[in-house]
Each structure stands twice: as structure tokens, then as C-alpha cells.
mmCIF file of C-alpha atoms in Angstrom:
data_model
loop_
_atom_site.group_PDB
_atom_site.id
_atom_site.type_symbol
_atom_site.label_atom_id
_atom_site.label_comp_id
_atom_site.label_asym_id
_atom_site.label_seq_id
_atom_site.Cartn_x
_atom_site.Cartn_y
_atom_site.Cartn_z
ATOM 1 C CA MET A 30 48.708 -59.228 -33.457
ATOM 2 C CA ALA A 31 48.117 -56.413 -35.919
ATOM 3 C CA GLN A 32 49.615 -53.132 -34.717
ATOM 4 C CA GLN A 33 46.374 -51.279 -35.147
ATOM 5 C CA ASP A 34 45.954 -48.456 -32.685
ATOM 6 C CA VAL A 35 42.554 -47.401 -31.463
ATOM 7 C CA GLN A 36 41.289 -43.845 -31.077
ATOM 8 C CA ASN A 37 39.343 -43.377 -27.904
ATOM 9 C CA GLY A 38 38.129 -39.939 -28.779
ATOM 10 C CA GLU A 39 39.726 -38.136 -25.854
ATOM 11 C CA GLY A 40 41.796 -35.244 -27.131
ATOM 12 C CA GLY A 41 43.327 -37.325 -29.880
ATOM 13 C CA LYS A 42 45.208 -39.609 -27.485
ATOM 14 C CA VAL A 43 45.899 -42.979 -29.032
ATOM 15 C CA ALA A 44 45.215 -46.011 -26.876
ATOM 16 C CA PRO A 45 47.301 -49.141 -27.422
ATOM 17 C CA ALA A 46 45.681 -52.011 -29.313
ATOM 18 C CA VAL A 47 44.444 -54.588 -26.826
ATOM 19 C CA GLU A 48 42.248 -57.623 -27.309
ATOM 20 C CA ILE A 49 40.254 -58.859 -24.325
ATOM 21 C CA LYS A 50 39.512 -62.562 -24.694
ATOM 22 C CA ALA A 51 36.995 -62.987 -21.870
ATOM 23 C CA VAL A 52 35.746 -61.567 -18.591
ATOM 24 C CA LEU A 53 35.240 -63.647 -15.476
ATOM 25 C CA THR A 54 33.491 -62.608 -12.289
ATOM 26 C CA GLN A 55 35.273 -63.522 -9.060
ATOM 27 C CA LEU A 56 33.334 -63.791 -5.810
ATOM 28 C CA VAL A 57 35.666 -63.366 -2.856
ATOM 29 C CA VAL A 58 34.415 -64.771 0.439
ATOM 30 C CA PRO A 59 35.791 -65.673 3.880
ATOM 31 C CA LYS A 60 35.210 -69.430 3.387
ATOM 32 C CA ALA A 61 35.397 -70.288 -0.289
ATOM 33 C CA ASP A 62 34.989 -74.020 0.252
ATOM 34 C CA ASP A 63 31.631 -73.411 1.932
ATOM 35 C CA ALA A 64 30.660 -71.022 -0.853
ATOM 36 C CA VAL A 65 31.464 -73.597 -3.531
ATOM 37 C CA LYS A 66 29.291 -76.133 -1.717
ATOM 38 C CA PHE A 67 26.495 -73.573 -1.481
ATOM 39 C CA TYR A 68 26.582 -72.681 -5.199
ATOM 40 C CA LYS A 69 26.484 -76.377 -6.070
ATOM 41 C CA ALA A 70 23.449 -76.968 -3.835
ATOM 42 C CA ALA A 71 21.643 -73.712 -4.613
ATOM 43 C CA PHE A 72 22.212 -73.358 -8.359
ATOM 44 C CA GLY A 73 23.598 -76.705 -9.499
ATOM 45 C CA ALA A 74 27.035 -75.257 -10.229
ATOM 46 C CA VAL A 75 29.706 -77.710 -11.410
ATOM 47 C CA GLU A 76 33.302 -77.267 -10.251
ATOM 48 C CA LEU A 77 35.663 -77.337 -13.222
ATOM 49 C CA GLU A 78 38.952 -76.696 -11.470
ATOM 50 C CA ARG A 79 40.434 -75.458 -8.215
ATOM 51 C CA SER A 80 43.800 -73.899 -7.411
ATOM 52 C CA THR A 81 44.797 -73.684 -3.768
ATOM 53 C CA HIS A 82 47.254 -71.563 -1.845
ATOM 54 C CA PRO A 83 50.726 -73.150 -1.914
ATOM 55 C CA LYS A 84 51.511 -72.005 1.636
ATOM 56 C CA ARG A 85 49.275 -74.004 3.916
ATOM 57 C CA LYS A 86 49.333 -72.722 7.459
ATOM 58 C CA ALA A 87 49.348 -75.236 10.298
ATOM 59 C CA GLU A 88 46.231 -73.781 11.865
ATOM 60 C CA GLN A 89 44.244 -74.033 8.654
ATOM 61 C CA GLU A 90 41.804 -76.895 8.396
ATOM 62 C CA ARG A 91 42.057 -76.959 4.634
ATOM 63 C CA PRO A 92 44.114 -75.172 1.984
ATOM 64 C CA LEU A 93 42.879 -71.719 1.037
ATOM 65 C CA ILE A 94 41.280 -71.496 -2.382
ATOM 66 C CA LEU A 95 42.982 -69.078 -4.762
ATOM 67 C CA SER A 96 40.385 -69.792 -7.405
ATOM 68 C CA ALA A 97 37.637 -72.354 -7.869
ATOM 69 C CA GLN A 98 36.081 -72.186 -11.321
ATOM 70 C CA LEU A 99 32.360 -72.970 -11.302
ATOM 71 C CA LYS A 100 30.256 -73.674 -14.375
ATOM 72 C CA LEU A 101 26.604 -72.620 -14.474
ATOM 73 C CA GLY A 102 25.006 -73.528 -17.779
ATOM 74 C CA SER A 103 27.040 -71.856 -20.513
ATOM 75 C CA SER A 104 28.807 -69.506 -18.067
ATOM 76 C CA THR A 105 31.611 -69.754 -15.551
ATOM 77 C CA PHE A 106 32.568 -67.714 -12.503
ATOM 78 C CA LEU A 107 35.280 -67.848 -9.844
ATOM 79 C CA VAL A 108 35.073 -68.279 -6.080
ATOM 80 C CA SER A 109 38.104 -67.394 -3.944
ATOM 81 C CA ASP A 110 39.069 -67.165 -0.314
ATOM 82 C CA ASN A 111 39.621 -63.653 0.959
ATOM 83 C CA THR A 112 43.151 -63.862 2.301
ATOM 84 C CA GLU A 113 45.737 -61.279 3.237
ATOM 85 C CA ASP A 114 48.357 -63.572 1.775
ATOM 86 C CA SER A 115 46.872 -63.328 -1.676
ATOM 87 C CA GLY A 116 47.681 -59.633 -1.619
ATOM 88 C CA GLU A 117 44.464 -58.699 -3.360
ATOM 89 C CA PRO A 118 42.371 -55.801 -2.167
ATOM 90 C CA VAL A 119 38.945 -57.031 -3.036
ATOM 91 C CA ASN A 120 36.415 -54.660 -1.618
ATOM 92 C CA VAL A 121 34.214 -52.842 -4.018
ATOM 93 C CA VAL A 122 34.435 -49.155 -3.193
ATOM 94 C CA GLY A 123 32.918 -46.126 -4.847
ATOM 95 C CA SER A 124 29.538 -45.657 -6.416
ATOM 96 C CA GLY A 125 28.987 -48.966 -8.163
ATOM 97 C CA ALA A 126 27.222 -52.115 -7.011
ATOM 98 C CA ILE A 127 26.986 -55.597 -8.495
ATOM 99 C CA ALA A 128 24.203 -58.089 -8.921
ATOM 100 C CA LEU A 129 24.240 -61.486 -10.605
ATOM 101 C CA TRP A 130 21.559 -62.673 -13.026
ATOM 102 C CA LEU A 131 20.682 -66.310 -13.581
ATOM 103 C CA GLU A 132 18.702 -67.458 -16.585
ATOM 104 C CA THR A 133 16.303 -70.297 -15.923
ATOM 105 C CA HIS A 134 12.970 -71.488 -17.283
ATOM 106 C CA ASP A 135 11.422 -72.053 -13.851
ATOM 107 C CA ILE A 136 11.980 -69.008 -11.655
ATOM 108 C CA GLY A 137 9.779 -70.205 -8.804
ATOM 109 C CA ALA A 138 11.569 -73.560 -8.540
ATOM 110 C CA ALA A 139 14.956 -71.843 -8.792
ATOM 111 C CA VAL A 140 14.145 -69.504 -5.901
ATOM 112 C CA ALA A 141 12.809 -72.421 -3.835
ATOM 113 C CA LYS A 142 15.934 -74.497 -4.454
ATOM 114 C CA ALA A 143 18.252 -71.602 -3.550
ATOM 115 C CA VAL A 144 16.314 -70.905 -0.349
ATOM 116 C CA LEU A 145 16.437 -74.592 0.586
ATOM 117 C CA ALA A 146 20.239 -74.409 0.259
ATOM 118 C CA GLY A 147 20.476 -71.360 2.537
ATOM 119 C CA ALA A 148 19.736 -68.261 0.445
ATOM 120 C CA VAL A 149 17.227 -65.677 1.654
ATOM 121 C CA SER A 150 14.325 -64.819 -0.629
ATOM 122 C CA GLU A 151 13.982 -61.062 -1.139
ATOM 123 C CA GLY A 152 10.330 -60.407 -1.806
ATOM 124 C CA GLU A 153 7.923 -62.046 -4.192
ATOM 125 C CA ILE A 154 8.580 -62.774 -7.837
ATOM 126 C CA THR A 155 7.883 -59.407 -9.444
ATOM 127 C CA THR A 156 7.545 -57.892 -12.877
ATOM 128 C CA GLY A 157 8.339 -54.516 -14.413
ATOM 129 C CA VAL A 158 12.120 -54.667 -14.065
ATOM 130 C CA PHE A 159 12.670 -55.054 -17.794
ATOM 131 C CA SER A 160 11.170 -53.012 -20.590
ATOM 132 C CA ASP A 161 8.752 -55.924 -20.960
ATOM 133 C CA PRO A 162 6.401 -55.325 -18.007
ATOM 134 C CA GLU A 163 5.306 -58.981 -18.036
ATOM 135 C CA GLN A 164 8.815 -60.275 -17.441
ATOM 136 C CA PRO A 165 8.944 -62.021 -14.035
ATOM 137 C CA VAL A 166 12.057 -61.707 -11.886
ATOM 138 C CA GLY A 167 12.886 -63.610 -8.696
ATOM 139 C CA LYS A 168 15.484 -62.471 -6.216
ATOM 140 C CA VAL A 169 17.548 -64.070 -3.457
ATOM 141 C CA ARG A 170 20.513 -63.015 -1.346
ATOM 142 C CA ASP A 171 23.106 -65.690 -0.696
ATOM 143 C CA PRO A 172 24.815 -66.310 2.684
ATOM 144 C CA PHE A 173 27.777 -64.157 1.570
ATOM 145 C CA GLY A 174 25.702 -61.071 0.800
ATOM 146 C CA PHE A 175 25.541 -61.378 -2.976
ATOM 147 C CA LEU A 176 22.285 -60.609 -4.747
ATOM 148 C CA TRP A 177 21.089 -63.062 -7.403
ATOM 149 C CA PHE A 178 18.209 -62.384 -9.781
ATOM 150 C CA PHE A 179 16.425 -65.158 -11.644
ATOM 151 C CA THR A 180 14.989 -64.406 -15.038
ATOM 152 C CA SER A 181 13.805 -66.318 -18.075
ATOM 153 C CA PRO A 182 16.044 -66.534 -21.162
ATOM 154 C CA VAL A 183 13.009 -66.477 -23.482
ATOM 155 C CA ALA A 184 11.460 -63.336 -22.039
ATOM 156 C CA LYS A 185 14.874 -61.668 -22.020
ATOM 157 C CA LYS A 186 15.171 -62.333 -25.748
ATOM 158 C CA ALA A 187 11.753 -60.816 -26.330
ATOM 159 C CA ALA A 188 12.799 -57.722 -24.396
ATOM 160 C CA ALA A 189 15.912 -57.431 -26.542
ATOM 161 C CA GLU A 190 13.873 -57.590 -29.724
ATOM 162 C CA SER A 191 11.782 -54.630 -28.616
ATOM 163 C CA GLU A 192 14.852 -52.400 -28.724
ATOM 164 C CA ALA A 193 16.878 -51.610 -31.815
ATOM 165 C CA PRO A 194 20.380 -53.017 -31.429
ATOM 166 C CA VAL A 195 23.075 -50.393 -30.929
ATOM 167 C CA THR A 196 26.037 -50.724 -33.232
ATOM 168 C CA VAL A 197 29.417 -49.378 -32.299
ATOM 169 C CA MET B 249 11.965 -81.067 -18.541
ATOM 170 C CA ALA B 250 12.627 -84.350 -16.776
ATOM 171 C CA GLN B 251 11.144 -84.408 -13.300
ATOM 172 C CA GLN B 252 14.395 -85.454 -11.730
ATOM 173 C CA ASP B 253 14.766 -84.194 -8.201
ATOM 174 C CA VAL B 254 18.131 -83.385 -6.759
ATOM 175 C CA GLN B 255 19.386 -84.298 -3.302
ATOM 176 C CA ASN B 256 21.287 -81.466 -1.695
ATOM 177 C CA GLY B 257 22.545 -83.530 1.174
ATOM 178 C CA GLU B 258 20.928 -81.495 3.943
ATOM 179 C CA GLY B 259 18.898 -83.785 6.143
ATOM 180 C CA GLY B 260 17.363 -85.592 3.210
ATOM 181 C CA LYS B 261 15.475 -82.530 1.952
ATOM 182 C CA VAL B 262 14.752 -82.772 -1.739
ATOM 183 C CA ALA B 263 15.404 -79.661 -3.799
ATOM 184 C CA PRO B 264 13.321 -79.041 -6.911
ATOM 185 C CA ALA B 265 14.946 -79.774 -10.269
ATOM 186 C CA VAL B 266 16.187 -76.527 -11.769
ATOM 187 C CA GLU B 267 18.391 -75.885 -14.770
ATOM 188 C CA ILE B 268 20.373 -72.664 -14.850
ATOM 189 C CA LYS B 269 21.115 -71.682 -18.445
ATOM 190 C CA ALA B 270 23.638 -68.884 -17.829
ATOM 191 C CA VAL B 271 24.880 -66.341 -15.313
ATOM 192 C CA LEU B 272 25.376 -62.682 -16.142
ATOM 193 C CA THR B 273 27.136 -60.074 -14.033
ATOM 194 C CA GLN B 274 25.349 -56.729 -13.732
ATOM 195 C CA LEU B 275 27.293 -53.604 -12.820
ATOM 196 C CA VAL B 276 24.958 -50.989 -11.370
ATOM 197 C CA VAL B 277 26.208 -47.404 -11.497
ATOM 198 C CA PRO B 278 24.826 -43.877 -11.105
ATOM 199 C CA LYS B 279 25.413 -42.987 -14.795
ATOM 200 C CA ALA B 280 25.230 -46.112 -16.911
ATOM 201 C CA ASP B 281 25.636 -44.262 -20.201
ATOM 202 C CA ASP B 282 28.998 -42.923 -19.032
ATOM 203 C CA ALA B 283 29.964 -46.378 -17.794
ATOM 204 C CA VAL B 284 29.154 -47.962 -21.160
ATOM 205 C CA LYS B 285 31.342 -45.357 -22.879
ATOM 206 C CA PHE B 286 34.130 -46.060 -20.395
ATOM 207 C CA TYR B 287 34.033 -49.841 -20.897
ATOM 208 C CA LYS B 288 34.135 -49.333 -24.665
ATOM 209 C CA ALA B 289 37.161 -47.035 -24.400
ATOM 210 C CA ALA B 290 38.970 -48.928 -21.636
ATOM 211 C CA PHE B 291 38.420 -52.551 -22.652
ATOM 212 C CA GLY B 292 37.034 -52.419 -26.190
ATOM 213 C CA ALA B 293 33.600 -53.614 -25.099
ATOM 214 C CA VAL B 294 30.935 -53.848 -27.812
ATOM 215 C CA GLU B 295 27.337 -52.913 -26.991
ATOM 216 C CA LEU B 296 24.970 -55.660 -28.127
ATOM 217 C CA GLU B 297 21.669 -54.245 -26.903
ATOM 218 C CA ARG B 298 20.186 -51.674 -24.582
ATOM 219 C CA SER B 299 16.833 -51.472 -22.848
ATOM 220 C CA THR B 300 15.823 -48.157 -21.343
ATOM 221 C CA HIS B 301 13.383 -47.117 -18.662
ATOM 222 C CA PRO B 302 9.905 -46.605 -20.164
ATOM 223 C CA LYS B 303 9.139 -43.680 -17.861
ATOM 224 C CA ARG B 304 11.378 -40.843 -18.917
ATOM 225 C CA LYS B 305 11.344 -37.999 -16.459
ATOM 226 C CA ALA B 306 11.329 -34.455 -17.788
ATOM 227 C CA GLU B 307 14.449 -33.506 -15.868
ATOM 228 C CA GLN B 308 16.441 -36.410 -17.238
ATOM 229 C CA GLU B 309 18.885 -35.631 -20.019
ATOM 230 C CA ARG B 310 18.597 -39.150 -21.402
ATOM 231 C CA PRO B 311 16.519 -42.241 -20.663
ATOM 232 C CA LEU B 312 17.754 -44.367 -17.776
ATOM 233 C CA ILE B 313 19.345 -47.637 -18.791
ATOM 234 C CA LEU B 314 17.640 -50.728 -17.387
ATOM 235 C CA SER B 315 20.240 -52.932 -18.990
ATOM 236 C CA ALA B 316 22.990 -52.464 -21.557
ATOM 237 C CA GLN B 317 24.554 -55.746 -22.631
ATOM 238 C CA LEU B 318 28.269 -55.440 -23.359
ATOM 239 C CA LYS B 319 30.379 -58.053 -25.116
ATOM 240 C CA LEU B 320 34.032 -58.523 -24.166
ATOM 241 C CA GLY B 321 35.627 -61.283 -26.199
ATOM 242 C CA SER B 322 33.596 -64.436 -25.616
ATOM 243 C CA SER B 323 31.824 -62.999 -22.539
ATOM 244 C CA THR B 324 29.018 -60.554 -21.882
ATOM 245 C CA PHE B 325 28.067 -58.436 -18.886
ATOM 246 C CA LEU B 326 25.346 -55.917 -18.054
ATOM 247 C CA VAL B 327 25.551 -52.246 -17.125
ATOM 248 C CA SER B 328 22.525 -50.563 -15.522
ATOM 249 C CA ASP B 329 21.553 -47.259 -14.009
ATOM 250 C CA ASN B 330 20.994 -47.328 -10.283
ATOM 251 C CA THR B 331 17.463 -45.971 -9.999
ATOM 252 C CA GLU B 332 14.894 -46.023 -7.253
ATOM 253 C CA ASP B 333 12.257 -46.567 -9.915
ATOM 254 C CA SER B 334 13.744 -49.877 -10.909
ATOM 255 C CA GLY B 335 12.920 -51.153 -7.437
ATOM 256 C CA GLU B 336 16.136 -53.128 -7.194
ATOM 257 C CA PRO B 337 18.220 -53.056 -4.058
ATOM 258 C CA VAL B 338 21.655 -53.428 -5.538
ATOM 259 C CA ASN B 339 24.176 -52.953 -2.797
ATOM 260 C CA VAL B 340 26.383 -55.845 -1.952
ATOM 261 C CA VAL B 341 26.158 -56.394 1.773
ATOM 262 C CA GLY B 342 27.672 -59.041 3.981
ATOM 263 C CA SER B 343 31.052 -60.649 3.880
ATOM 264 C CA GLY B 344 31.623 -61.096 0.173
ATOM 265 C CA ALA B 345 33.384 -58.904 -2.355
ATOM 266 C CA ILE B 346 33.626 -59.037 -6.131
ATOM 267 C CA ALA B 347 36.421 -58.545 -8.612
ATOM 268 C CA LEU B 348 36.374 -58.911 -12.389
ATOM 269 C CA TRP B 349 39.066 -60.733 -14.348
ATOM 270 C CA LEU B 350 39.943 -59.949 -17.945
ATOM 271 C CA GLU B 351 41.934 -62.330 -20.092
ATOM 272 C CA THR B 352 44.339 -60.703 -22.513
ATOM 273 C CA HIS B 353 47.671 -61.545 -24.116
ATOM 274 C CA ASP B 354 49.211 -58.134 -23.392
ATOM 275 C CA ILE B 355 48.644 -57.180 -19.778
ATOM 276 C CA GLY B 356 50.839 -54.083 -19.876
ATOM 277 C CA ALA B 357 49.051 -52.644 -22.886
ATOM 278 C CA ALA B 358 45.665 -53.494 -21.383
ATOM 279 C CA VAL B 359 46.475 -51.629 -18.169
ATOM 280 C CA ALA B 360 47.814 -48.654 -20.150
ATOM 281 C CA LYS B 361 44.691 -48.494 -22.312
ATOM 282 C CA ALA B 362 42.376 -48.686 -19.286
ATOM 283 C CA VAL B 363 44.315 -45.946 -17.491
ATOM 284 C CA LEU B 364 44.177 -43.754 -20.596
ATOM 285 C CA ALA B 365 40.385 -44.132 -20.544
ATOM 286 C CA GLY B 366 40.147 -43.095 -16.891
ATOM 287 C CA ALA B 367 40.890 -46.152 -14.732
ATOM 288 C CA VAL B 368 43.393 -45.943 -11.883
ATOM 289 C CA SER B 369 46.289 -48.394 -11.907
ATOM 290 C CA GLU B 370 46.615 -50.216 -8.573
ATOM 291 C CA GLY B 371 50.261 -51.084 -8.181
ATOM 292 C CA GLU B 372 52.695 -52.700 -10.590
ATOM 293 C CA ILE B 373 52.030 -55.843 -12.586
ATOM 294 C CA THR B 374 52.750 -58.537 -10.012
ATOM 295 C CA THR B 375 53.074 -62.298 -9.829
ATOM 296 C CA GLY B 376 52.282 -64.925 -7.211
ATOM 297 C CA VAL B 377 48.504 -64.539 -7.248
ATOM 298 C CA PHE B 378 47.955 -67.900 -8.927
ATOM 299 C CA SER B 379 49.453 -71.242 -8.034
ATOM 300 C CA ASP B 380 51.878 -70.549 -10.893
ATOM 301 C CA PRO B 381 54.219 -67.983 -9.271
ATOM 302 C CA GLU B 382 55.337 -66.711 -12.696
ATOM 303 C CA GLN B 383 51.825 -65.700 -13.695
ATOM 304 C CA PRO B 384 51.680 -61.895 -14.097
ATOM 305 C CA VAL B 385 48.577 -60.017 -13.041
ATOM 306 C CA GLY B 386 47.733 -56.360 -13.674
ATOM 307 C CA LYS B 387 45.133 -54.452 -11.715
ATOM 308 C CA VAL B 388 43.061 -51.297 -12.225
ATOM 309 C CA ARG B 389 40.117 -49.708 -10.480
ATOM 310 C CA ASP B 390 37.519 -48.136 -12.750
ATOM 311 C CA PRO B 391 35.798 -44.767 -12.128
ATOM 312 C CA PHE B 392 32.835 -46.579 -10.520
ATOM 313 C CA GLY B 393 34.909 -48.392 -7.901
ATOM 314 C CA PHE B 394 35.072 -51.818 -9.548
ATOM 315 C CA LEU B 395 38.331 -53.736 -9.466
ATOM 316 C CA TRP B 396 39.534 -55.335 -12.700
ATOM 317 C CA PHE B 397 42.415 -57.812 -12.920
ATOM 318 C CA PHE B 398 44.193 -58.555 -16.174
ATOM 319 C CA THR B 399 45.640 -61.996 -16.689
ATOM 320 C CA SER B 400 46.819 -64.143 -19.561
ATOM 321 C CA PRO B 401 44.588 -66.951 -20.856
ATOM 322 C CA VAL B 402 47.632 -69.115 -21.629
ATOM 323 C CA ALA B 403 49.171 -68.865 -18.167
ATOM 324 C CA LYS B 404 45.773 -69.467 -16.616
ATOM 325 C CA LYS B 405 45.499 -72.720 -18.549
ATOM 326 C CA ALA B 406 48.938 -73.763 -17.347
ATOM 327 C CA ALA B 407 47.909 -73.038 -13.759
ATOM 328 C CA ALA B 408 44.819 -75.181 -14.209
ATOM 329 C CA GLU B 409 46.875 -78.090 -15.511
ATOM 330 C CA SER B 410 49.007 -78.070 -12.366
ATOM 331 C CA GLU B 411 45.971 -79.002 -10.301
ATOM 332 C CA ALA B 412 43.980 -82.175 -10.633
ATOM 333 C CA PRO B 413 40.476 -81.342 -11.847
ATOM 334 C CA VAL B 414 37.766 -81.795 -9.257
ATOM 335 C CA THR B 415 34.841 -83.876 -10.391
ATOM 336 C CA VAL B 416 31.440 -83.482 -8.850
#
């Protein structure tokens, strides 16, 4: 790796050179195995790999999931059991909130499929969320409390073209 | 699209055929412009595009961000202002929690850079989170309350190889 330091513009402090290869979103739930089944049924997720907790307690029905990697189209995300043993504080605190966006060509069918699998529809398919006022967006909340928006990849591209790209 | 219906295994109900193209994680914060600057400084994120709220209020210093798309390595995520106007309930409710994982070859430097930009380090770099007990993991919380883990892509691959892949 080239030893090229990066200025971050704060009082001349020099940040170390770091390359981030990828970012993965991890959903942490009380019963990860159930969540994996739900995301397969609701969104058609495909399980790529699963690592389980090495210490299996006698009272556990099945091994706890440290990380199940699910593929959705060109993207992947992680589903994990929320365990004290894993030593990970996982609650989101502070001012921020998270939503998850799914790109699909048939928003109505996607909402219907998710609801059939156990998600709760949150209102009608609406427009006006993007800068393109015609862009429809569907919305469901899954059994674990996460909010999923459905949007169209084509309309998203059109919205992007209406804004000049920002270079950094 | 082929009209191929999918069985979801629940009492013989037939779910509509839906193809999800991609999933994107959206971080919703009170000041998205500040958050974008932070993710650039902390992680080296690159802003690909930005769409702003069409209705700019007089009292606003700058237009509200509907969606800024940030690239981190091979991944992208969204940063948005939390506005009532956008009509999006964004709070995560229920049992689930979310964390974000960053893959990098130098975990120590990545934590140091994030802290220099304003993140708070949460404990030492530890091991034992993955099925590979030697796998080091660093952890920071950003100014908006989100938890970011740093891990190595190489060690992650090794952990995956220790488990038989699950086919669906």
C-alpha cells in the first residue's frame, strides 16, 4: 500500500491512509434463523454462507448464527443472532435511523409478496419521495421492525440524471 | 419477465414472482450534509450523486438532502436528511438492530482515521466475534449513533471457508 496520507481538513491533522474495500449491513435479530427464512420468502434472498457460534448451549434448539450472508440481486447483507456471548452492543443509539431500499421493476408485486411472507404494508404506494415526483415507492415493515422501501431502478437512474454529479 | 410463481411454503399460498435487483442501506440523520462530510473524512467515501428537496424553505441554510449516494470501495449506501416533509417514518422499531461492517486491510489505521474525523472508539480491537477466533475486529460509533465494525476481507474469507456453504 502506498504511504500516502490524507488531509481531512481539520486543523491540519493528517489522517492515516486507509482503503475501505466494502461495506456490509448487518441486521441483528433475536432469532436469526427465522429472519433468514423470512428474507428468503419475502424478497427471494439467497443464502451464500453461514457461520454459527462455536459454543452451543444445551438449551439451544439450534446453533446461534454469528453471520448469515444473504444475496439480493447484486447486493449482499448479513443477518445475525443478537447474543450476549457475541459481545457486540448492537443497538442504534443517537439521532440516526436506518431504512433499507430494494430495487425492483414491480413494486406492487414486491409489496404483495413481502406481506404474504409476514411483512406489514405501511400505506399505499406513494410518489414524491424522490426529486422525480412521479417516482413510486412502496413500503413495508418486516417482523423484526426494519423498514424496507421498494423503488424502481429505472426511475432512480432518471432521478440521478436530473442532478449534476458531485465530484470530490 | 417470466410468469414463474414462487412457493413460499406457507399453506400452499403462491407468492407473486418478484426480482429484487439490489438492496441499498439508507442512513437517515438530522444533518445529512454534515454526515456526508463525516463519511468522506472518516472512511474515504466518495459522493456519486445527490438529490435535494425541491421545496427549499427560507429559513434553511442549504437544501435538504433526499438522498446522497456514497461509494465505499465496491459498495454504496445512502445518506438522507430526516425531514417531516419527506413523509418517511424512519425509526427502527421492534426487536432488530443494525450495524455496519467495513472491510479493510488495516483495522488499526481505519479506527484511528475514523476517530480523528469524530467517531468514538468502542473498546480495543478484539477477536472471537467470528468463527475464526483469530479474526480481529475494530469498532467505532459515529456522531449519529451508528455502529461501524472494521474487519479484514481476507480473514472473513477464511472464516467462510471453515463452514460448508448452505445451498437454497
